[in-house]
Coordinates of C-alpha atoms in Angstrom, one line a residue:
X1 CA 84.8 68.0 99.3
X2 CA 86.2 64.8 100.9
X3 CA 89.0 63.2 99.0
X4 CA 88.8 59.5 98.7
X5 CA 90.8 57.8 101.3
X6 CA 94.4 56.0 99.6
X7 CA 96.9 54.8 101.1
X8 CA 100.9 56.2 99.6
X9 CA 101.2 53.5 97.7
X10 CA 97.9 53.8 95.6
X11 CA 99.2 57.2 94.5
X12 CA 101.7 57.1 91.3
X13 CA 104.7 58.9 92.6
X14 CA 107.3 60.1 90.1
X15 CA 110.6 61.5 89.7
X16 CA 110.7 65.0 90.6
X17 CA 114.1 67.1 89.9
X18 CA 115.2 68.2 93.2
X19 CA 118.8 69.6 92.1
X20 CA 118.6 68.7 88.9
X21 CA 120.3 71.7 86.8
X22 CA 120.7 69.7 83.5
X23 CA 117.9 69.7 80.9
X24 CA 119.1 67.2 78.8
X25 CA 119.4 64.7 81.8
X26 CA 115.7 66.0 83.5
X27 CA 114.2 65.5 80.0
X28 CA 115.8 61.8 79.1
X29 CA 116.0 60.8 82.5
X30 CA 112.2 60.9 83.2
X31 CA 112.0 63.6 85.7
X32 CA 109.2 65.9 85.5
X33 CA 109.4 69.9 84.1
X34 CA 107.2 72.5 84.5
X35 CA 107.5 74.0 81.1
X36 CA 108.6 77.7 81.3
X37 CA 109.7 77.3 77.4
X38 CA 107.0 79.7 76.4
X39 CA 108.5 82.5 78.9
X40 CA 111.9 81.3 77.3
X41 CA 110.5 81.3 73.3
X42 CA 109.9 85.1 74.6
X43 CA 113.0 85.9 75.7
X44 CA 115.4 84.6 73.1
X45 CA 112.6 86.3 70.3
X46 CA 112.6 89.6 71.8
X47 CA 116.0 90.4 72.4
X48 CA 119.7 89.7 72.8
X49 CA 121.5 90.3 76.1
X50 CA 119.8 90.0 79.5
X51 CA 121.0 90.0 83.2
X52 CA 118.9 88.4 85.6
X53 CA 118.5 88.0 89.5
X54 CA 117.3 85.6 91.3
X55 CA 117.9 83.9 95.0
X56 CA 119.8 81.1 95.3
X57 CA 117.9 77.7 94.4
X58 CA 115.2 79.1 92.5
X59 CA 115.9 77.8 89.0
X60 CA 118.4 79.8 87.4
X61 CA 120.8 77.2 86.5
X62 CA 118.4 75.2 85.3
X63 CA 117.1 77.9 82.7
X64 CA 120.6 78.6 81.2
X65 CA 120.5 74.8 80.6
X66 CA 117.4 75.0 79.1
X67 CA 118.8 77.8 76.9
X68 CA 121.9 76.1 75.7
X69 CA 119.9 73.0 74.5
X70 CA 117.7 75.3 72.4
X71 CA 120.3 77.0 70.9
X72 CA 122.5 73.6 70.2
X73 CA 119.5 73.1 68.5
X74 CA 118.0 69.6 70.6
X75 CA 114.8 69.7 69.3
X76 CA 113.6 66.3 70.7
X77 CA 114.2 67.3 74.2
X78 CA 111.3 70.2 74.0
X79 CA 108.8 67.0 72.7
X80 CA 105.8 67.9 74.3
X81 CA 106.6 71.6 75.3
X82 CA 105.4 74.9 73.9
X83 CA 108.6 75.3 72.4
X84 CA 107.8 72.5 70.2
X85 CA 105.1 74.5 69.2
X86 CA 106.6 77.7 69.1
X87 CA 110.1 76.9 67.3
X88 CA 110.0 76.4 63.5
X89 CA 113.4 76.9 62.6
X90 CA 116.0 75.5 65.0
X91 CA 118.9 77.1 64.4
X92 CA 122.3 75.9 66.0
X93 CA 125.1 78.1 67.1
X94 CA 127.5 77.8 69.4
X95 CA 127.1 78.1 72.9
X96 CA 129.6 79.2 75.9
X97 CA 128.2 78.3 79.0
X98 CA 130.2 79.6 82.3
X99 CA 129.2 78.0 85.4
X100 CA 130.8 80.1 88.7
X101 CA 128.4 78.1 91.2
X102 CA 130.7 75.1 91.8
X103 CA 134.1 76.9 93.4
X104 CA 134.4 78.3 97.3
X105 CA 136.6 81.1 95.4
X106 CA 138.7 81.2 98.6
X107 CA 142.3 82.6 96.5
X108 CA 142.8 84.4 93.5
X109 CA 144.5 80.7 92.3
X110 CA 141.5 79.2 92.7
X111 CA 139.6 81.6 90.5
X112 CA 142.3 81.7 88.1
X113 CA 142.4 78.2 87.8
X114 CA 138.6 78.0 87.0
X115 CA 139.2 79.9 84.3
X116 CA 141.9 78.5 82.9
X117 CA 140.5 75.4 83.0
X118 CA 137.4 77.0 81.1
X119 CA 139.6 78.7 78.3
X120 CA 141.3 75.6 77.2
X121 CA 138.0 73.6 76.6
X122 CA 136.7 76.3 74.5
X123 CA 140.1 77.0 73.1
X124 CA 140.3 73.2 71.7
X125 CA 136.3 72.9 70.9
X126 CA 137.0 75.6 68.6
X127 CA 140.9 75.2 67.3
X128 CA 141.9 78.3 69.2
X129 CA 145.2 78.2 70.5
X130 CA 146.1 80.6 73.5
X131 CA 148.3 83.5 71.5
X132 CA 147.2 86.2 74.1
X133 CA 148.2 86.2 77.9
X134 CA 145.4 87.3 79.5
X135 CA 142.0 85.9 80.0
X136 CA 140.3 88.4 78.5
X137 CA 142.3 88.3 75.2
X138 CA 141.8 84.4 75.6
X139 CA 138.1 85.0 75.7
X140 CA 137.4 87.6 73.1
X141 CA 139.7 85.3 70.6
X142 CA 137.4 82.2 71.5
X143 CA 134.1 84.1 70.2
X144 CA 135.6 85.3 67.9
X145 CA 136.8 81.7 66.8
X146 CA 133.5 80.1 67.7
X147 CA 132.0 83.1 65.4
X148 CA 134.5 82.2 62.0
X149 CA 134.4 78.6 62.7
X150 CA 130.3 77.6 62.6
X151 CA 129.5 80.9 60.8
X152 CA 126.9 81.5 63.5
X153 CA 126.5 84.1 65.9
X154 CA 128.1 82.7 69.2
X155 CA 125.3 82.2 72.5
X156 CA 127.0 83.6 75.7
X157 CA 125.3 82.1 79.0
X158 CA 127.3 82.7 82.3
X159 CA 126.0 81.1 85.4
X160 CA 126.2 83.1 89.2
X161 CA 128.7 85.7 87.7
X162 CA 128.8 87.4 91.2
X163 CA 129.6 84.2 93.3
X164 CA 133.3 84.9 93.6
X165 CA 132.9 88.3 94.7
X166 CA 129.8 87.1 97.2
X167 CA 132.3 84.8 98.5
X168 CA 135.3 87.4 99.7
X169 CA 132.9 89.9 100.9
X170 CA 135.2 89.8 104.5
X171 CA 138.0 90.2 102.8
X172 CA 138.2 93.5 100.6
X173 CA 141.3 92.8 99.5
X174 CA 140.7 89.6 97.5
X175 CA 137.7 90.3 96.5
X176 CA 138.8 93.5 94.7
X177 CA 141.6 91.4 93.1
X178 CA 138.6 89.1 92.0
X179 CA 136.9 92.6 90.6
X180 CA 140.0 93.6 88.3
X181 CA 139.6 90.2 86.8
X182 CA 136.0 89.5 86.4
X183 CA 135.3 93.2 85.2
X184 CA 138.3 92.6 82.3
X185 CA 136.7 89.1 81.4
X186 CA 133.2 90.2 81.5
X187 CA 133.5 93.4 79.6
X188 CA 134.7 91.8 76.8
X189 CA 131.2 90.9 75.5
X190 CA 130.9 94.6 74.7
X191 CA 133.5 94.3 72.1
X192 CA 132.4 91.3 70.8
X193 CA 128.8 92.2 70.4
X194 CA 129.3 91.6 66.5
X195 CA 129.5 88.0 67.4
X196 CA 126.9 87.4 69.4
X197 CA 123.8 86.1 69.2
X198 CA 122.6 86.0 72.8
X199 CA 123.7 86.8 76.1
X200 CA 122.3 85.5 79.3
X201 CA 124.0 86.5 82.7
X202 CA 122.3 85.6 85.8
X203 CA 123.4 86.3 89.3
X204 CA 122.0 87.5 93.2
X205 CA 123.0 91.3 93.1
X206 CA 124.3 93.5 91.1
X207 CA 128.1 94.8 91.6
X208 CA 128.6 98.5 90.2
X209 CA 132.6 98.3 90.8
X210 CA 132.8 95.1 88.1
X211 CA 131.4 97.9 85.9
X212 CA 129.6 95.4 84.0
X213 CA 126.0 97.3 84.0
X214 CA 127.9 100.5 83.2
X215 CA 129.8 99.3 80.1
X216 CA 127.7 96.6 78.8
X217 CA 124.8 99.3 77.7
X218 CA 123.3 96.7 76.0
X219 CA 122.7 94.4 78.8
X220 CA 119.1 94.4 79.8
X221 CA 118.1 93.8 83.4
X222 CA 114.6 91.5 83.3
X223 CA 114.4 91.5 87.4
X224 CA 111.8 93.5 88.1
X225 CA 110.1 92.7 84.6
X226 CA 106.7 91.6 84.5
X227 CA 106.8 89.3 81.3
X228 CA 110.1 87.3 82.8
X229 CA 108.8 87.5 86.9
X230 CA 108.0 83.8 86.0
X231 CA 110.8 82.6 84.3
X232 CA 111.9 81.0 87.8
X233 CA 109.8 79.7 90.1
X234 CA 106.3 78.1 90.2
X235 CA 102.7 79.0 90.2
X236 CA 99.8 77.7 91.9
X237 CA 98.2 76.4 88.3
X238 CA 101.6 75.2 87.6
X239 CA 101.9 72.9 90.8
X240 CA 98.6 71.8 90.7
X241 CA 99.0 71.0 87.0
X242 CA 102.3 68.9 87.0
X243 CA 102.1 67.6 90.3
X244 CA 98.6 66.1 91.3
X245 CA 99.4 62.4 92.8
X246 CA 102.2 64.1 94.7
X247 CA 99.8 66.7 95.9
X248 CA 97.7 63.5 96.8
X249 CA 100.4 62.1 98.6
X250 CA 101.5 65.0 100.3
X251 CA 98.1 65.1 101.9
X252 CA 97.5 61.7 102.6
X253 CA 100.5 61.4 104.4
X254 CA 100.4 64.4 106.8
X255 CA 96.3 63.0 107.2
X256 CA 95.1 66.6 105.6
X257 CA 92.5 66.7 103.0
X258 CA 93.9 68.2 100.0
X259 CA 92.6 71.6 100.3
X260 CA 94.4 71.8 103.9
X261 CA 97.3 70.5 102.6
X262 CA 97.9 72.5 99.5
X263 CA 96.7 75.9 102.2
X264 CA 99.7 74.3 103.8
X265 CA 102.1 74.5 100.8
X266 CA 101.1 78.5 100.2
X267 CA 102.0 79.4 104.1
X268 CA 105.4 77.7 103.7
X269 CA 106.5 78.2 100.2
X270 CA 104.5 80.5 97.9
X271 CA 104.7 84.8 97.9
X272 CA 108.0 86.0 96.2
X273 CA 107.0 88.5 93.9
X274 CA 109.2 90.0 91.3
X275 CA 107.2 92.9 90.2
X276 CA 105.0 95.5 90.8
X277 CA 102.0 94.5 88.9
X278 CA 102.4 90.6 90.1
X279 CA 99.5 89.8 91.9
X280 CA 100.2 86.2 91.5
X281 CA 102.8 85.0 93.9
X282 CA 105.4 82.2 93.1
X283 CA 106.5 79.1 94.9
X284 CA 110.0 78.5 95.8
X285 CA 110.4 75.1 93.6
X286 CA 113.4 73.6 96.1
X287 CA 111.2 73.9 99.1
X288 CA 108.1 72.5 96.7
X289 CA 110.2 69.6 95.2
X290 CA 111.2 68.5 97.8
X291 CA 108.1 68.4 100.2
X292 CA 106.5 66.7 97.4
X293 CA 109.1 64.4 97.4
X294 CA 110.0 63.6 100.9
X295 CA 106.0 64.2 102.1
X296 CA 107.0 66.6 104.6
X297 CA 106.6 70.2 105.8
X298 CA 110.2 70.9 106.7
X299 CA 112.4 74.1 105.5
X300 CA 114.5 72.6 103.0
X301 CA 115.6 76.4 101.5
X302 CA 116.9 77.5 104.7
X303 CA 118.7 74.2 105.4
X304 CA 120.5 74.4 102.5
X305 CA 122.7 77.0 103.6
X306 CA 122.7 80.7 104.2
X307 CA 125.2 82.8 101.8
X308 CA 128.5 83.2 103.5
X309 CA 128.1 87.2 102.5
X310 CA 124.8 87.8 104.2
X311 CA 126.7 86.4 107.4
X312 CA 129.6 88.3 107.1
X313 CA 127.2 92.0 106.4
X314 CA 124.4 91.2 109.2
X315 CA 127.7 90.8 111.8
X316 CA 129.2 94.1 110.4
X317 CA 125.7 96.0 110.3
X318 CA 124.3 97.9 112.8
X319 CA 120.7 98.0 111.2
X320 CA 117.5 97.8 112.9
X321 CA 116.2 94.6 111.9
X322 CA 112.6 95.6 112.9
X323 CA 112.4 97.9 110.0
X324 CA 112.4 95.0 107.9
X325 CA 108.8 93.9 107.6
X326 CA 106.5 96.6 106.0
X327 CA 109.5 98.4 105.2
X328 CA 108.9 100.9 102.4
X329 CA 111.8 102.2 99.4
X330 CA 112.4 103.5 96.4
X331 CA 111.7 101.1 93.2
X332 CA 115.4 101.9 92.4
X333 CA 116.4 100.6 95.6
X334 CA 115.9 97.2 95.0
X335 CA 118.8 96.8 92.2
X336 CA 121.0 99.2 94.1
X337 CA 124.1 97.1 92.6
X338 CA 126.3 99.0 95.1
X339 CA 126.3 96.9 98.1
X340 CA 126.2 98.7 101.9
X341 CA 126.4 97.1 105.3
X342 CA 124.4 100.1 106.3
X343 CA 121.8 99.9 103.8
X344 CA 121.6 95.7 104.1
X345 CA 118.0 96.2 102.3
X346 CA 118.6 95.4 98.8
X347 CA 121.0 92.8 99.2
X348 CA 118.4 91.0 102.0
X349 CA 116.0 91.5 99.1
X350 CA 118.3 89.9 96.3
X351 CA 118.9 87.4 98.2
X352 CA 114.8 85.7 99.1
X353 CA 114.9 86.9 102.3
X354 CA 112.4 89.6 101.4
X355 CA 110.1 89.8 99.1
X356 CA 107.5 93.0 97.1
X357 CA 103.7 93.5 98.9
X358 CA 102.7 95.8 97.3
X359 CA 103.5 99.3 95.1
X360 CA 102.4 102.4 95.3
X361 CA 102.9 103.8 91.7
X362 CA 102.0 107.5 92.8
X363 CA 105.5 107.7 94.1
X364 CA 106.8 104.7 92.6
X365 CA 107.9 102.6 96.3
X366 CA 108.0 98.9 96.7
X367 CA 106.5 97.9 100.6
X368 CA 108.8 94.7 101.1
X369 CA 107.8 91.5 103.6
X370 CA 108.7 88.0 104.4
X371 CA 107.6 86.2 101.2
X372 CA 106.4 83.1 103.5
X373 CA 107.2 81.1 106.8
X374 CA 110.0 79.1 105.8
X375 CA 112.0 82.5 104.9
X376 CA 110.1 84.8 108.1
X377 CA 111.2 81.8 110.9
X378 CA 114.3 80.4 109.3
X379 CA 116.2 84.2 108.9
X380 CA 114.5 85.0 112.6
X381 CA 116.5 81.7 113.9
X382 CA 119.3 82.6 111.7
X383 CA 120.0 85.9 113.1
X384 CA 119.2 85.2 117.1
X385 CA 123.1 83.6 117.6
X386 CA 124.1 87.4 116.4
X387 CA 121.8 88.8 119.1
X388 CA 121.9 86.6 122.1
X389 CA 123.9 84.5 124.2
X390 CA 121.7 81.1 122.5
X391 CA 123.4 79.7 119.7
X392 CA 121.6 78.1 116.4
X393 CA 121.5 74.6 117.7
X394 CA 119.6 75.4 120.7
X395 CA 117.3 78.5 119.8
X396 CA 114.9 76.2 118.4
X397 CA 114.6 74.2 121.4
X398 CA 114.4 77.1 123.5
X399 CA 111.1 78.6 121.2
X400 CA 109.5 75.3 121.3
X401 CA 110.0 74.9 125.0
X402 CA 108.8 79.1 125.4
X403 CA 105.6 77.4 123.7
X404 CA 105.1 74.5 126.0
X405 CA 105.3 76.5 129.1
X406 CA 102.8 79.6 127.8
X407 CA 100.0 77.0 127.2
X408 CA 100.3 75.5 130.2
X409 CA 100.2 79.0 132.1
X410 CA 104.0 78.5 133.3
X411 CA 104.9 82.1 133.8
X412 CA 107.9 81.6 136.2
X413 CA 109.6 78.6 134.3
X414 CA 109.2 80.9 130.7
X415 CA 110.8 84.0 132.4
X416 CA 113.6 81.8 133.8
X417 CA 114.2 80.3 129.9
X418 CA 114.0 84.2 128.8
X419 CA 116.5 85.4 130.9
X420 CA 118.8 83.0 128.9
X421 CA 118.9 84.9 125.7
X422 CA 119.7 88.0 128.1
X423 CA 122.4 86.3 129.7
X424 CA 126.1 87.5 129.4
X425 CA 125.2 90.9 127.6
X426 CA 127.1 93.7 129.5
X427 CA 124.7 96.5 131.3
X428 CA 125.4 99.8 129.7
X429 CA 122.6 101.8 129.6
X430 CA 123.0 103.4 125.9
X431 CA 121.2 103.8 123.1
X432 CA 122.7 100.9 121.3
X433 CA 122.4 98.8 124.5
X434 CA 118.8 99.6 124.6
X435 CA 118.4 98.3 121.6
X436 CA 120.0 95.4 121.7
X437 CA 117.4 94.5 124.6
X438 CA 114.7 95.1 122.6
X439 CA 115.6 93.6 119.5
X440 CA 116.2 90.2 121.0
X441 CA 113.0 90.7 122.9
X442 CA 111.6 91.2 119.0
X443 CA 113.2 87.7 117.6
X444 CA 112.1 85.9 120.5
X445 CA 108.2 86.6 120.2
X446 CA 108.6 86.9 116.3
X447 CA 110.1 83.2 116.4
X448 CA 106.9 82.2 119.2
X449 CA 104.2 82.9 116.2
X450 CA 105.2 79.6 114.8
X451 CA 103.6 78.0 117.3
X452 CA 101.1 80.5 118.4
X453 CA 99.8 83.6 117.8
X454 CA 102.1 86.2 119.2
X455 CA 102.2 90.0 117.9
X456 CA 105.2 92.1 118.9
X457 CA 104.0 96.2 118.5
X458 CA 105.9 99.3 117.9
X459 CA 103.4 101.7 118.4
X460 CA 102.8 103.8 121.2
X461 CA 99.7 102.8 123.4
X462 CA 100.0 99.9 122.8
X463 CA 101.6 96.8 124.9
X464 CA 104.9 95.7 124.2
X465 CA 103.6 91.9 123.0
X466 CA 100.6 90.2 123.0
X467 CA 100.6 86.1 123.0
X468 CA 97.6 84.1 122.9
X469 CA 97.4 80.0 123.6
X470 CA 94.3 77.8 124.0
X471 CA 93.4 79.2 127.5
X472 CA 95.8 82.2 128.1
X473 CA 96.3 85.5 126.7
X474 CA 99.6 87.5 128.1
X475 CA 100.2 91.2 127.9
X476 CA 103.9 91.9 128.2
X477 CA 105.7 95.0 129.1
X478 CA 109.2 95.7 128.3
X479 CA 111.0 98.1 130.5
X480 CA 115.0 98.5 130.5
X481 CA 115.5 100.8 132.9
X482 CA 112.7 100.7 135.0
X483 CA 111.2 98.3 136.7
X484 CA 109.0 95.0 137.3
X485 CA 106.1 97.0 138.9
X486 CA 106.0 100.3 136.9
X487 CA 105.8 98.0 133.9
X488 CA 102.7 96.3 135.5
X489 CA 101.4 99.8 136.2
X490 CA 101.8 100.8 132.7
X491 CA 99.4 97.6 131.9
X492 CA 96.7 99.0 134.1
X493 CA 96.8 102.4 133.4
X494 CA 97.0 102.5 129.5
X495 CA 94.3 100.0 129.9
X496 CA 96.1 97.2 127.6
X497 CA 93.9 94.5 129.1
X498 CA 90.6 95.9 127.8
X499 CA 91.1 95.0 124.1
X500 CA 90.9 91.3 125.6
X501 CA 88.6 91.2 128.3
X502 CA 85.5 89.8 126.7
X503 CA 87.8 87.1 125.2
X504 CA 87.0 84.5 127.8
X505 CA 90.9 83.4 128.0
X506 CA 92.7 83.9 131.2
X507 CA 94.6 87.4 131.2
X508 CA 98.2 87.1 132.3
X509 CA 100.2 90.5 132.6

C-alpha cells in the first residue's frame, strides 16, 4: 500500500527520551513511555529480590526509576498506564536507590568517596548518625533506620553494581580492593532481609568473587526469564504503537515507504533475545530513539562507546573470533559470573554483542549470533585495529573503498588496499601466525557484507570467500604458504566456479 505523500513537517513529531533515566521527569516533562508497568506490576507482586542483566543502554536505569516512584507511592505519574489499572493500594516505603553508572572508578578514593557521599544522604534522610566505621555497618544501620523510622519495609534498588569492578578489569589489583568492599557492602542485604521489602540489583555480568549470588540465596536472577525478557527493550507492536508519526517521518525522510522503512529498523536494531522460548525479538530502544528522532539510519549504540573491560579482555585473549557466530553452549554458560579471557563468550554475550537463536532443549544449549547489523558491523570495525596494521578511523574508509573498487571490477587497485591490513605483521609461519592471516582476511570480507553480499566459509570444499556486486562475482582463495597460482589451481580443480556459472555475472577468481 502507498503511503500518502507528506512532507516532515506535516507529521506531529514529539519528544522522545533519548537518555532520559528519570521517570518523574519523562512523565511531567512530556516525553513519550512505552509502558512496561504491567511487566513491572508483575515483578514487585510476585516476589522480593531480583538481579538482573542487561547491556548497557537498554533501559535499566530507567526501570529502577520507574520502581522507586511506585514504591514512593507517585500515583499520578502512572496516569494513563496499566499500573493505574493494576495498583489499588499504593503503599509508600522507603526507597534506597544506588546509582554506580556515573563514576570512572579509576582509585579506591574515588569509590570510597561515592559512597561516602551516598551514606551521609541516607544517614540525614533518616536521622542516622554514623556510629559505625565501615560502610557496611553505615549501611545495614540506614535500613535499619529507614525500617523503625516509616514503619515500612525499606525498597533497595542498586544501579550497575558491577561498573567499578568492569572498570579495573586491567588492573587486578584495584579491582580486587574494589571486590573486598563491594562484597562487604552488598552482602549486607542478607542480614537485613527482615527490613526489606524489595530488592532490585541490575548489572552486565555476574562476578562470583563479590560473592553476592553465593550469599544472597534469596536473590533471584530474572535474565534468562521468560516473563521479565521484556522488561527492557522494545517490541515491534510496541514501536509501532507509541511511535507512528515518527515512523512516518522516519520514512518520509529517507524517501522509503513505511514498510521499507520500518524492514529497515528490524535489520539494524531489533533481535536480542533473552530467552529460550522468545520467539519475539526486541529492539534496542537507544538505537530506535534516536533514529526516530534524528531521521537517520546511523549506529548510535556503538557510537556511544564500547566498555573499557571488553577492550582490555579482547587484547588479552587469544580466542578465535570466528567461533562467534553460530556458536553453540551450555544454557549455564551464559551467566557464567566467573569471567575468563579464554572463555570471552559469556561476557561478549552479557554485554549485546551477542545475542540467543535458538535452543535446543534436548540438551539444553543456546546457538548465539549477532542480534542485528548495528552490533555484527560495529564489533567487526571494533575489533580490526586489534588485528591489523588499519586503525578505527580509517577501516571504514578502507571497506567502503574495498566496495567501490569490486563493483567496478578493479581487481589490482583492491589487492593493493588489501595488502594494507597485512602490512607490518612479522612472517613467522606458526600456527598462531596463520591465524592471524586468516582472521583478518575474516573481518575484512565480514565488514564488505555491508555493502554487498560477501560470504566468508569454513568448510572444506568450498572457496575461501565468495563476493557478489551488480556485474561481478569473485571466488577468492586464501593460501599462506603457498602460492598465487596453486591457489588459482585450487579454484579450477575443486570446481568452485560451477556453483555460479549460470549466474550471468562476470566470474573473477
Amino acid at each position: 500500500m502507498k503511503e500518502p505523500e507528506q512532507t516532515i513537517d506535516e507529521l506531529a513529531l514529539r519528544k522522545l527520551p533519548i537518555g532520559i533515566q528519570s521517570f518523574e521527569k519523562l512523565r511531567t516533562k512530556g516525553y513519550m513511555y512505552v509502558d512496561k508497568t504491567e511487566l513491572i506490576y508483575r515483578l514487585v507482586s510476585r516476589g522480593d529480590s531480583y538481579f538482573l542483566s542487561r547491556p548497557r543502554r537498554f533501559g535499566k536505569s530507567l526501570l529502577l526509576s520507574t520502581l522507586e516512584a511506585y514504591f514512593q507511592g507517585k500515583k499520578e505519574l502512572f496516569s494513563g498506564l496499566a499500573m493505574e489499572r493494576l495498583e489499588k493500594n499504593w503503599t509508600v516505603h522507603p526507597v534506597i536507590h544506588l546509582d554506580l553508572n556515573a563514576e570512572k572508578y579509576d582509585s579506591y578514593e574515588m569509590l570510597e568517596k561515592m559512597l561516602k557521599r551516598q551514606l551521609e544522604g541516607w544517614e540525614e534522610q533518616y536521622d542516622c548518625p554514623a556510629r559505625d566505621r565501615t560502610y557496611s555497618g553505615r549501611f545495614i544501620s540506614v535500613i535499619q533506620a529507614a525500617y523503625e523510622k516509616t514503619g515500612k519495609r525499606v525498597v533497595v534498588l542498586i544501579d550497575e553494581y558491577d561498573k567499578p569492578m568492569l572498570r579495573t578489569f586491567h588492573n587486578l589489583e584495584l579491582q580486587n580492593q574494589f571486590k573486598d568492599l563491594l562484597t562487604a557492602f552488598y552482602t549486607v542485604l542478607k542480614s537485613a532481609d527482615q527490613y526489606l521489602q524489595f530488592v532490585l540489583i541490575t548489572g552486565v555480568t555476574k562476578f562470583a568473587q563479590m560473592g553476592i549470588f553465593s550469599t544472597m540465596n534469596q536473590l533471584s536472577d530474572i535474565s534468562l526469564t521468560e516473563q521479565y525478557s521484556q522488561i527492557c527493550g522494545m517490541t515491534y507492536k510496541e514501536i509501532e504503537h507509541t511511535f507512528q508519526p515518527e515512523l512516518r517521518a522516519l520514512a518520509v525522510k529517507n524517501k522509503l515507504s513505511y514498510e521499507q522503512s520500518f524492514t529497515e529498523l528490524t535489520r539494524r536494531y531489533d533481535g536480542y533475545h533473552f530467552c529460550e522460548d522468545d520467539n519475539e525479538g526486541l529492539y534496542n530502544p537507544f538505537s530506535v530513539l534516536s533514529a526516530l528522532s534524528y531521521l537517520k539510519f546511523e549506529d548510535y549504540w556503538f557510537a556511544t562507546g564500547t566498555p573499557t573491560f571488553l577492550v582490555e579482555m579482547l587484547k588479552q585473549t587469544d580466542y578465535d573470533l570466528r567461533d562467534l557466530e553460530g556458536i553453540e553452549v551450555p544454557s549455564g554458560m551464559l551467566m557464567n559470573d566467573r569471567i575468563d579471557v579464554n572463555s570471552p563468550v559469556p561476557i561478549i554475550y552479557q554485554s549485546g554483542y551477542l545475542t540467543i537463536k535458538g535452543y535446543d532443549s534436548l540438551i539444553r544449549q543456546f546457538k548465539l549470533g549477532y542480534p542485528n547489523e548495528e552490533v555484527k558491523y560495529g564489533f567487526f570495525n571494533f575489533i580490526a585495529p586489534f588485528y591489523t596494521s588499519v586503525n578505527a578511523t580509517s577501516t571504514p574508509f578502507f571497506i567502503g573503498k574495498f566496495f567501490y573498487e569490486l563493483r567496478a571490477g578493479e581487481v589490482d587497485k583492491f589487492m593493493t588496499r588489501l595488502r594494507a591490513f597485512f602490512a607490518d605483521i612479522p612472517y613467522e609461519l606458526n600456527d598462531k601466525c596463520e591465524r592471524h592471516y586468516q582472521m583478518i582476511f575474516y573481518i575484512v570480507f565480514k565488514l564488505l557484507g555491508q555493502f554487498t553480499d560477501a560470504e566468508v566459509q569454513s568448510s572444506h570444499g568450498r572457496a575461501d570467500a565468495v563476493v557478489k556486486t551488480g556485474d561481478y562475482i569473485y571466488v577468492f582463495e586464501f593460501k599462506l604458504s603457498g602460492t598465487a597460482e596453486e591457489a588459482l589451481k585450487q579454484i579450477d580443480d575443486k570446481e568452485y566456479l560451477i556453483p555460479y556459472t549460470v549466474d550471468g555475472r562476470k566470474l573473477v577468481k
